PDB file of C-alpha atoms and ligand atoms in Angstrom:
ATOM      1  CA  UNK A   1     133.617 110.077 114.636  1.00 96.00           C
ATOM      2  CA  UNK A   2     132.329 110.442 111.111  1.00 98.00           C
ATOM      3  CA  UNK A   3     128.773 108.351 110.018  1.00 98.00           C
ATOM      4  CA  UNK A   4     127.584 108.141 106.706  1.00 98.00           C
ATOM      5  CA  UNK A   5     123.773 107.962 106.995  1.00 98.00           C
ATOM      6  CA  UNK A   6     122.281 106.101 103.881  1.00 98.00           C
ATOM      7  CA  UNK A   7     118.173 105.535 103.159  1.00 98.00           C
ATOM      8  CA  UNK A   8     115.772 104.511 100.608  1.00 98.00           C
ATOM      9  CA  UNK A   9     117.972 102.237  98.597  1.00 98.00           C
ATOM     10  CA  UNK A  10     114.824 100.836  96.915  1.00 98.00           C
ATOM     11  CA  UNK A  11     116.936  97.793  95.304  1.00 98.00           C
ATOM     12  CA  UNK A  12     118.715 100.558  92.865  1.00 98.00           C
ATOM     13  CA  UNK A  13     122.301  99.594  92.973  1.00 98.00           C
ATOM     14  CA  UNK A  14     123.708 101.868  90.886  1.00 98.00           C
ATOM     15  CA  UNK A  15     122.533 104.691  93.242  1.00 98.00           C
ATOM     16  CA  UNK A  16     124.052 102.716  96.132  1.00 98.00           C
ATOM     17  CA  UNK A  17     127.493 102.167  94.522  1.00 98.00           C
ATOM     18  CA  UNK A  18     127.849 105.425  93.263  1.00 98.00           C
ATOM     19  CA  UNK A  19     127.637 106.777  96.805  1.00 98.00           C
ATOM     20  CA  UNK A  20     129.509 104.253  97.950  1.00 98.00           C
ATOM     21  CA  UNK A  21     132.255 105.441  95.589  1.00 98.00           C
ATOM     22  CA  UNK A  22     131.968 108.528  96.938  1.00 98.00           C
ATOM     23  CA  UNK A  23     132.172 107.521 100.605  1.00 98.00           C
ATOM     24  CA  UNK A  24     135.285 105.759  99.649  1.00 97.00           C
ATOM     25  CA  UNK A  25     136.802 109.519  99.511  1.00 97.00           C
ATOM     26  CA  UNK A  26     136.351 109.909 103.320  1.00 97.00           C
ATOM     27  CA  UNK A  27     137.139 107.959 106.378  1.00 97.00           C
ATOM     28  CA  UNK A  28     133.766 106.943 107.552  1.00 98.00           C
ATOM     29  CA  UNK A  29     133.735 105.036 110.970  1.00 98.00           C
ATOM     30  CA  UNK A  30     130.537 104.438 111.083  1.00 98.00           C
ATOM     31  CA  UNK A  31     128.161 103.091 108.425  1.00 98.00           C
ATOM     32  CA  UNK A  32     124.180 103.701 109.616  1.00 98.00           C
ATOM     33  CA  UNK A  33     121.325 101.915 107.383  1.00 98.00           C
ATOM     34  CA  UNK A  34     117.700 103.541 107.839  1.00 98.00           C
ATOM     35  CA  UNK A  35     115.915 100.987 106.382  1.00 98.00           C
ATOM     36  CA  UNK A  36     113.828  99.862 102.252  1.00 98.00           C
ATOM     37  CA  UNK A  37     116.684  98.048 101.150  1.00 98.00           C
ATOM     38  CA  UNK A  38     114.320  96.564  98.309  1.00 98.00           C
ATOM     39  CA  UNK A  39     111.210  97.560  96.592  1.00 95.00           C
ATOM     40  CA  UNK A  40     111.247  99.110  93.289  1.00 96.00           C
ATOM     41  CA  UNK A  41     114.302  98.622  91.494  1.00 98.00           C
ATOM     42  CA  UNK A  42     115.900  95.331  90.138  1.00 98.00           C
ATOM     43  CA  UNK A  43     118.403  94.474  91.940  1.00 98.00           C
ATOM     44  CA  UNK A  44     117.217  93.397  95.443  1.00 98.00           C
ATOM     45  CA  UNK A  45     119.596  90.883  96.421  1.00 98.00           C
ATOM     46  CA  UNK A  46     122.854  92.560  95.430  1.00 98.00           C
ATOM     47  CA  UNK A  47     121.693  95.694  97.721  1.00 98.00           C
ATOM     48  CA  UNK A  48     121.041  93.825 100.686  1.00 98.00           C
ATOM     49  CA  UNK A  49     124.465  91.958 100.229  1.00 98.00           C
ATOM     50  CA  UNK A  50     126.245  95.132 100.043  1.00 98.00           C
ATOM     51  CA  UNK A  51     124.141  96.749 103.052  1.00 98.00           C
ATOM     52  CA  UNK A  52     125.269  93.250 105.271  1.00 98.00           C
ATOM     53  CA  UNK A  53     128.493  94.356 104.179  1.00 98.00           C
ATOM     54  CA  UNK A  54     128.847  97.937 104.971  1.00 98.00           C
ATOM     55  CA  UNK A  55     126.254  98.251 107.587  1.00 98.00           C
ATOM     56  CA  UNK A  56     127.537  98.911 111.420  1.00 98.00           C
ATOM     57  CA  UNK A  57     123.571  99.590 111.871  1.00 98.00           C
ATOM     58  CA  UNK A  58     120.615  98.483 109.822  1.00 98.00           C
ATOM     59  CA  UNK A  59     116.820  99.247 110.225  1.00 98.00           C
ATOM     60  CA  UNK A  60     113.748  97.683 108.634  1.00 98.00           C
ATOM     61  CA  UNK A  61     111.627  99.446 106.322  1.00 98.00           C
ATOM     62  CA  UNK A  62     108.104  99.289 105.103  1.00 97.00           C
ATOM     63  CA  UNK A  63     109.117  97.982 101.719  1.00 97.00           C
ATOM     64  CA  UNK A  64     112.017  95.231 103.580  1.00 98.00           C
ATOM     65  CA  UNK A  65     108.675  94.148 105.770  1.00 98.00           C
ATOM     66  CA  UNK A  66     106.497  94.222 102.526  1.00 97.00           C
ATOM     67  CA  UNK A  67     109.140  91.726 100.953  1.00 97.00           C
ATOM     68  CA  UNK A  68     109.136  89.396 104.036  1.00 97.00           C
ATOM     69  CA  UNK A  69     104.372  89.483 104.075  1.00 95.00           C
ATOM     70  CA  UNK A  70     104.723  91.227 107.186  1.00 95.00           C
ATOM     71  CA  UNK A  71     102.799  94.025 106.219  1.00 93.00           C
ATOM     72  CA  UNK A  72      99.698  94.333 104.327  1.00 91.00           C
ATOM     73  CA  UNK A  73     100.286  95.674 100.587  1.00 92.00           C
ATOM     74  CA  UNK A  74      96.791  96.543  99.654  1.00 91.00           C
ATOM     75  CA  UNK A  75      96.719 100.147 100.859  1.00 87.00           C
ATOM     76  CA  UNK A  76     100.529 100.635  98.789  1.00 93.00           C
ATOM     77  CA  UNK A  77      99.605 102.046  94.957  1.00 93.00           C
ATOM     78  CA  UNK A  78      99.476  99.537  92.299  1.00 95.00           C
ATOM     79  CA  UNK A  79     102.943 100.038  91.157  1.00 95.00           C
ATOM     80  CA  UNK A  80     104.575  99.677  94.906  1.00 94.00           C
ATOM     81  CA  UNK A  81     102.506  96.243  95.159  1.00 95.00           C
ATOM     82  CA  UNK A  82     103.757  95.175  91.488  1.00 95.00           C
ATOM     83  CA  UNK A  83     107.568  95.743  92.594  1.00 96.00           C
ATOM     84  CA  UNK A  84     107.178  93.950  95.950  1.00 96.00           C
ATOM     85  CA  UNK A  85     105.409  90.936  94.484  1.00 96.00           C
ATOM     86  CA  UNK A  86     108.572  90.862  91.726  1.00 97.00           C
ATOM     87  CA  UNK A  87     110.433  91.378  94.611  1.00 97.00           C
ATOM     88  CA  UNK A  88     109.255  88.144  96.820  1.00 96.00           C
ATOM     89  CA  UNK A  89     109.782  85.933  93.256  1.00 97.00           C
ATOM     90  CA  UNK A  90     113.314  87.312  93.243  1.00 98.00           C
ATOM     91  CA  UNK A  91     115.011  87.370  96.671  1.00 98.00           C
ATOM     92  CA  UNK A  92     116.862  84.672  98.021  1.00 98.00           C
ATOM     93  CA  UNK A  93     116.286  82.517 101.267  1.00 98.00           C
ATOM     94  CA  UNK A  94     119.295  84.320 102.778  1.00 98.00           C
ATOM     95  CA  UNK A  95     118.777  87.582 101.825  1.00 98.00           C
ATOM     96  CA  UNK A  96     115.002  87.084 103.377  1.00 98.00           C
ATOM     97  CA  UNK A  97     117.077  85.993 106.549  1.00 98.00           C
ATOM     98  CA  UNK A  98     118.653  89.029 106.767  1.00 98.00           C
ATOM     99  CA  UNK A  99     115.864  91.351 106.281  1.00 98.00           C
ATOM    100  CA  UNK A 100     113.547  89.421 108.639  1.00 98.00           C
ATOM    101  CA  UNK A 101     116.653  89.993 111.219  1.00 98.00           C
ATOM    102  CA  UNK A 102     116.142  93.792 110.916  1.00 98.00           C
ATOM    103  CA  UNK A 103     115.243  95.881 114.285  1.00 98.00           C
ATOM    104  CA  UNK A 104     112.975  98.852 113.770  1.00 98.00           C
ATOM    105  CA  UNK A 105     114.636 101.414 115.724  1.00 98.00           C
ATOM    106  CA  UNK A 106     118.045 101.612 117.450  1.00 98.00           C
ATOM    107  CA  UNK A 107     119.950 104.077 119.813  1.00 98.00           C
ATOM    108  CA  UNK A 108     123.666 104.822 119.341  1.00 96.00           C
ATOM    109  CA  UNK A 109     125.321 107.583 120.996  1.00 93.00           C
ATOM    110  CA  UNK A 110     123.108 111.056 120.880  1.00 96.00           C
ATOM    111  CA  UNK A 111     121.402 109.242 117.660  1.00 98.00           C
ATOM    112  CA  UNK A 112     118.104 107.728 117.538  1.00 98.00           C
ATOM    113  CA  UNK A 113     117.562 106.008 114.260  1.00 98.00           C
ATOM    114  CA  UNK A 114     114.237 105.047 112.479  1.00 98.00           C
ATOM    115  CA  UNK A 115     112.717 104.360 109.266  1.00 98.00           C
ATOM    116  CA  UNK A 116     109.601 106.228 109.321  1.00 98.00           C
ATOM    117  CA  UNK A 117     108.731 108.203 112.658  1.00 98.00           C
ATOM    118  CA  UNK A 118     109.528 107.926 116.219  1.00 98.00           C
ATOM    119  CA  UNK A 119     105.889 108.407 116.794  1.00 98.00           C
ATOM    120  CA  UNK A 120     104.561 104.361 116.284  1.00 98.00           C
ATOM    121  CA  UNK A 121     107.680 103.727 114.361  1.00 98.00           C
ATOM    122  CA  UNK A 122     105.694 100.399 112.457  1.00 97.00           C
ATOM    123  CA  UNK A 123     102.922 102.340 111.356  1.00 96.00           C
ATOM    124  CA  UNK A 124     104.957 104.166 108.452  1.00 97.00           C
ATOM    125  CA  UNK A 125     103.240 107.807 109.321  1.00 97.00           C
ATOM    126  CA  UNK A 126     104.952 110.292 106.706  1.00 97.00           C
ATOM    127  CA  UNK A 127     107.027 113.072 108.721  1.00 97.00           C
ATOM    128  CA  UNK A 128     107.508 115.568 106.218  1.00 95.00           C
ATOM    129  CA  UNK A 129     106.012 118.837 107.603  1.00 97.00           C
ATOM    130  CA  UNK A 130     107.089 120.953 110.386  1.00 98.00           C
ATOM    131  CA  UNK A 131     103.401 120.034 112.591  1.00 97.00           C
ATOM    132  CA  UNK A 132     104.063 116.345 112.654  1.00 97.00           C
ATOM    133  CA  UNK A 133     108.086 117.182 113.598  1.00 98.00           C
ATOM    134  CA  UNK A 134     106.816 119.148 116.441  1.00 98.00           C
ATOM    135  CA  UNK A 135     104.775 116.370 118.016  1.00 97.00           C
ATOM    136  CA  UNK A 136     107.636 113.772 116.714  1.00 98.00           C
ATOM    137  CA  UNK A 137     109.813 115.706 119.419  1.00 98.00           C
ATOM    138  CA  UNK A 138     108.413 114.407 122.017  1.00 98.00           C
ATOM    139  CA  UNK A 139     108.952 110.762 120.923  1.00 98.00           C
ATOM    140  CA  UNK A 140     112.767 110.144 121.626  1.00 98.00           C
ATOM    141  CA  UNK A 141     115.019 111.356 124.002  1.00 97.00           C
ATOM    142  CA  UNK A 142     118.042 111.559 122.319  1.00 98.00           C
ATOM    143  CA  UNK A 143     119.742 114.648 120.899  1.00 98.00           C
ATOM    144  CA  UNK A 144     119.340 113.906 117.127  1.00 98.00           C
ATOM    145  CA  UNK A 145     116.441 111.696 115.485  1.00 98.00           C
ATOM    146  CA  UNK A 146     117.501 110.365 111.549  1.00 98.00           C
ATOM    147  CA  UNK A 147     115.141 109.320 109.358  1.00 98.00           C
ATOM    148  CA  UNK A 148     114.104 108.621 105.718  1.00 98.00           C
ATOM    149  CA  UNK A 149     110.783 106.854 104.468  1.00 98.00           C
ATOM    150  CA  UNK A 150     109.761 110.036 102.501  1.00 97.00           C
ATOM    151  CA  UNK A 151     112.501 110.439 100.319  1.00 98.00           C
ATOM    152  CA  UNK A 152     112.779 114.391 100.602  1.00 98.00           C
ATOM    153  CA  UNK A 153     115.760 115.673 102.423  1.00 98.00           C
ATOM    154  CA  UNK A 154     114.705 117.773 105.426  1.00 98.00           C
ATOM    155  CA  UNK A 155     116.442 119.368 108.699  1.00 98.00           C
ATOM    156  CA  UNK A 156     113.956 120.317 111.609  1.00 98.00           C
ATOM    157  CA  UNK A 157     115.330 122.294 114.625  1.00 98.00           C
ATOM    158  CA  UNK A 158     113.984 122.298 118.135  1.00 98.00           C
ATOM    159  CA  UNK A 159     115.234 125.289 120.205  1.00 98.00           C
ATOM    160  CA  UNK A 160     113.182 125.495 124.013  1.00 96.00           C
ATOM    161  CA  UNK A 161     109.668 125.657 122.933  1.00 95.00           C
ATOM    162  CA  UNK A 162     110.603 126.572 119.347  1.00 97.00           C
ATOM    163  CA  UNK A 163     110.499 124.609 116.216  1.00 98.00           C
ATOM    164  CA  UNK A 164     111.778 125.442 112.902  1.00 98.00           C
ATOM    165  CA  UNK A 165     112.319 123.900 109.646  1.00 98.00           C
ATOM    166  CA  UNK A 166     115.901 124.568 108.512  1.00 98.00           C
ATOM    167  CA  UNK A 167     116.536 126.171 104.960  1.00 97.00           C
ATOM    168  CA  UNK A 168     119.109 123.980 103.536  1.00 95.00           C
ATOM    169  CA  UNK A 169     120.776 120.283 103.444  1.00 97.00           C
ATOM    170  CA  UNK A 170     123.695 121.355 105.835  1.00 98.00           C
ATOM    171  CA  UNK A 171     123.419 122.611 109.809  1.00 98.00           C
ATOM    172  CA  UNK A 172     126.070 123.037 112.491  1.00 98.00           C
ATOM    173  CA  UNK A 173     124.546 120.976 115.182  1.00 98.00           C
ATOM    174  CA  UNK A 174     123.996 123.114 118.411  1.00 97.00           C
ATOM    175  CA  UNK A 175     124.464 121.799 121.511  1.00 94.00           C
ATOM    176  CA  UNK A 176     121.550 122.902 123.199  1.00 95.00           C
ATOM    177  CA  UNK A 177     118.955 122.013 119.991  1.00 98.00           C
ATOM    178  CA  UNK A 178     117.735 118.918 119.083  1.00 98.00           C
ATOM    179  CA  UNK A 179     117.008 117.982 115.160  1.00 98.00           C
ATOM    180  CA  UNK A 180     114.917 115.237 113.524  1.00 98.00           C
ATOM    181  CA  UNK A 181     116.757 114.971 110.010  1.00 98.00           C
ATOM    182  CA  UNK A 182     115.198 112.784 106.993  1.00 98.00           C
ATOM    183  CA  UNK A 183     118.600 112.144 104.930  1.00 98.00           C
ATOM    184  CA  UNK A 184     116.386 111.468 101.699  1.00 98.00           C
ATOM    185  CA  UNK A 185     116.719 108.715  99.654  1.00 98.00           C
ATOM    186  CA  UNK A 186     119.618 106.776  97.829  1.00 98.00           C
ATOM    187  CA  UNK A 187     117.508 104.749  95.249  1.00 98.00           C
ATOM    188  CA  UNK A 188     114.323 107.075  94.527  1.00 98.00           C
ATOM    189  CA  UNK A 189     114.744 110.693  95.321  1.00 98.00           C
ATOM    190  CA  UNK A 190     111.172 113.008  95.539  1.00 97.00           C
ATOM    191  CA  UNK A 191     112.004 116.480  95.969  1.00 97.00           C
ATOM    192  CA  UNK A 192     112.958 116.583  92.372  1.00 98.00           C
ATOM    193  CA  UNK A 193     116.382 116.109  92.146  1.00 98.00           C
ATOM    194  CA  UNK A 194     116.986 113.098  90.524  1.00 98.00           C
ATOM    195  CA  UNK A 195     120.221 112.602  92.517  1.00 98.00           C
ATOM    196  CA  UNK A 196     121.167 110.395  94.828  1.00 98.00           C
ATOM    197  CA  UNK A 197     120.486 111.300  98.568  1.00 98.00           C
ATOM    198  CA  UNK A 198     123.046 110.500 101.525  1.00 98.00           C
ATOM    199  CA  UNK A 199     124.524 112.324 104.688  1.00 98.00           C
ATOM    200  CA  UNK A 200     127.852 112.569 106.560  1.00 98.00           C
ATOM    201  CA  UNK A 201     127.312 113.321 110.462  1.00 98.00           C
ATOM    202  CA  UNK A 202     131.275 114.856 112.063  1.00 98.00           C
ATOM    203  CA  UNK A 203     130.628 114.611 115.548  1.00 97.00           C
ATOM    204  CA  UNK A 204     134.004 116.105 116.039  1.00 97.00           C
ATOM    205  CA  UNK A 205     133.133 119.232 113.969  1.00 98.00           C
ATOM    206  CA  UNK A 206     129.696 119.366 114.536  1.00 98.00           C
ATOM    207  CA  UNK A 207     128.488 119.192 110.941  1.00 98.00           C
ATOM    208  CA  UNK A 208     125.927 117.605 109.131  1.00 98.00           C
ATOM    209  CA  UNK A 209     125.343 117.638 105.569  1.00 98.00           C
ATOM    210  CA  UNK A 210     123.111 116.106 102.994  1.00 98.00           C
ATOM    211  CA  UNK A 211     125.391 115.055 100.031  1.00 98.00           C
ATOM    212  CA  UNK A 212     124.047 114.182  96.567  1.00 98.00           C
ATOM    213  CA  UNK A 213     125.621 112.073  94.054  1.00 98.00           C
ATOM    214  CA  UNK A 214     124.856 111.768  89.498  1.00 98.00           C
ATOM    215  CA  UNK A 215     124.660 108.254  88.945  1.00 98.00           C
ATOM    216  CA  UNK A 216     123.935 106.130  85.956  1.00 98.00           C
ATOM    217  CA  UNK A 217     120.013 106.096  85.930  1.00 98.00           C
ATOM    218  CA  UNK A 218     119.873 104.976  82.482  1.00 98.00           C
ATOM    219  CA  UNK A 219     121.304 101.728  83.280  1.00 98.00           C
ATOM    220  CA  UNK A 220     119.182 101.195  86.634  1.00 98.00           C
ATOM    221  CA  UNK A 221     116.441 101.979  84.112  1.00 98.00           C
ATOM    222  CA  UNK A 222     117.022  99.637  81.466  1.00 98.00           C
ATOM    223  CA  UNK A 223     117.286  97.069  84.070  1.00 98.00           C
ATOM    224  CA  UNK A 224     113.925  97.772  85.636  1.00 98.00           C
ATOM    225  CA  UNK A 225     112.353  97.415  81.671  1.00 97.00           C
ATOM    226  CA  UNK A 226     113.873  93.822  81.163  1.00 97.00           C
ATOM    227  CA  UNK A 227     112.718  92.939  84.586  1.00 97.00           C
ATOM    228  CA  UNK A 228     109.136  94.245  83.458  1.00 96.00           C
ATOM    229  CA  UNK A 229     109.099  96.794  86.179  1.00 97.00           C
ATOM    230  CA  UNK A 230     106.251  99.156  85.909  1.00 96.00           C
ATOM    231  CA  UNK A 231     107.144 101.956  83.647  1.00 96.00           C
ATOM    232  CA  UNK A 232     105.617 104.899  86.332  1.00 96.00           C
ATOM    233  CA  UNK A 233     108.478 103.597  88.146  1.00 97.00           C
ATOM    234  CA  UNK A 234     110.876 103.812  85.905  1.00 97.00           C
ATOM    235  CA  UNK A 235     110.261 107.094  84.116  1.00 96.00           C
ATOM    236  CA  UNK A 236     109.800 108.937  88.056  1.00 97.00           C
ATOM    237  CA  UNK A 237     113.744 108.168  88.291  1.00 98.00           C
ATOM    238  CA  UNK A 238     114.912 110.743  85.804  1.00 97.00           C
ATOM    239  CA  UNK A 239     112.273 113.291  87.474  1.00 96.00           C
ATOM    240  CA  UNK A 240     113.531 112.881  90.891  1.00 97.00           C
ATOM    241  CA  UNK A 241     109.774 112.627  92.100  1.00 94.00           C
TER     242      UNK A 241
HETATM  243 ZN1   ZN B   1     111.274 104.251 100.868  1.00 88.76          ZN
END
């Protein structure tokens, strides 16, 4: 079985069809969505159609609950509440359907698959450090935990009572380890690659790897100015942070 694991699209849709180009190179069976379809970019509702399309799973983020005023967008920075108020104006009634329809978390096969963390998966905490992975362990009972939310590709390894952070974006999974994996992020990358983040999980060979993909960020960029998106926004795209 091969999954391609996708995050983070933030509403950036050339991101999304430039990996989906890419995916169209292998013979994925399984198509897994971890959740912020929307918020920040400016195309919203043609990302969600093409997620409803593609997706054989699809999570909820904290930007697709920020869309639907299920989640309080005072404590996001000024910029994040600017896009998700643009955001609500531009969505359609169908397209709110489907993100209101979302689950937060979902089991398939040695997979458990969340937005944020498996730890109180709807308060958003930020797994990105090797101490909260350690405690997130102990919060699903599957083999393999995938994740985005932070937008930084990352590989943690639980071994018996050892944990480890993993050096690079590719891992031979082990059979007696367990891993909590944040893919990164398809729309807004962080860790300074302005690429865009996906992963492809061979459960027949055991391999996982973070892929990343150029895509045309001057266009997603020009978009985001005529839509009057806020310009930190913008600009952080060709950064990568
Ligand atoms: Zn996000």
């Amino acid at each position: 079985m091969l999954y391609a694991i996708l995050s983070d699209i933030h509403s950036n849709l050339e991101a999304f069809e430039a990996v989906l180009q890419e995916l169209q190179k292998e013979e994925i069976d399984r198509f897994i969505f971890l959740g912020d379809i929307v918020g920040y970019g400016p195309n919203p509702n043609e990302c969600i159609e093409l997620t409803h399309q593609y997706a054989d799973v699809s999570l909820a983020g904290n930007h697709d609950w920020a869309a639907l005023g299920m989640l309080d967008i005072n404590y996001f920075n000024p910029y994040a509440r600017q896009a998700t108020l643009w955001t609500r104006d531009n969505l359609t009634q169908n397209n709110l359907g489907y993100l209101q329809k979302l689950p937060l978390t979902k089991q398939t096969g040695n997979l458990y698959l969340v937005h944020a963390s498996p730890y109180q998966p709807d308060n958003w905490h930020y797994l990105d450090n090797l101490y909260e992975a350690k405690i997130n362990f102990e919060y699903f009972a599957t083999q393999i935990c995938l994740l985005g939310h932070s937008h930084v590709p990352m590989i943690f390894v639980q071994e018996g009572t050892k944990h480890k952070q993993h050096p690079d974006n590719k891992i031979i999974i082990g059979e007696k380890k367990r891993y909590i994996i944040n893919v990164g992020s398809i729309g807004q990358p962080r860790d300074g690659n302005p690429d865009a983040a996906y992963a492809l999980y061979n459960t027949d060979t055991n391999f996982f790897e973070i892929r990343r993909v150029k895509y045309n960020i001057r266009l997603t960029q020009d978009k985001m100015n005529r839509a009057k998106l806020p310009s930190f926004l913008t600009d952080r795209l060709s950064l990568g942070q």
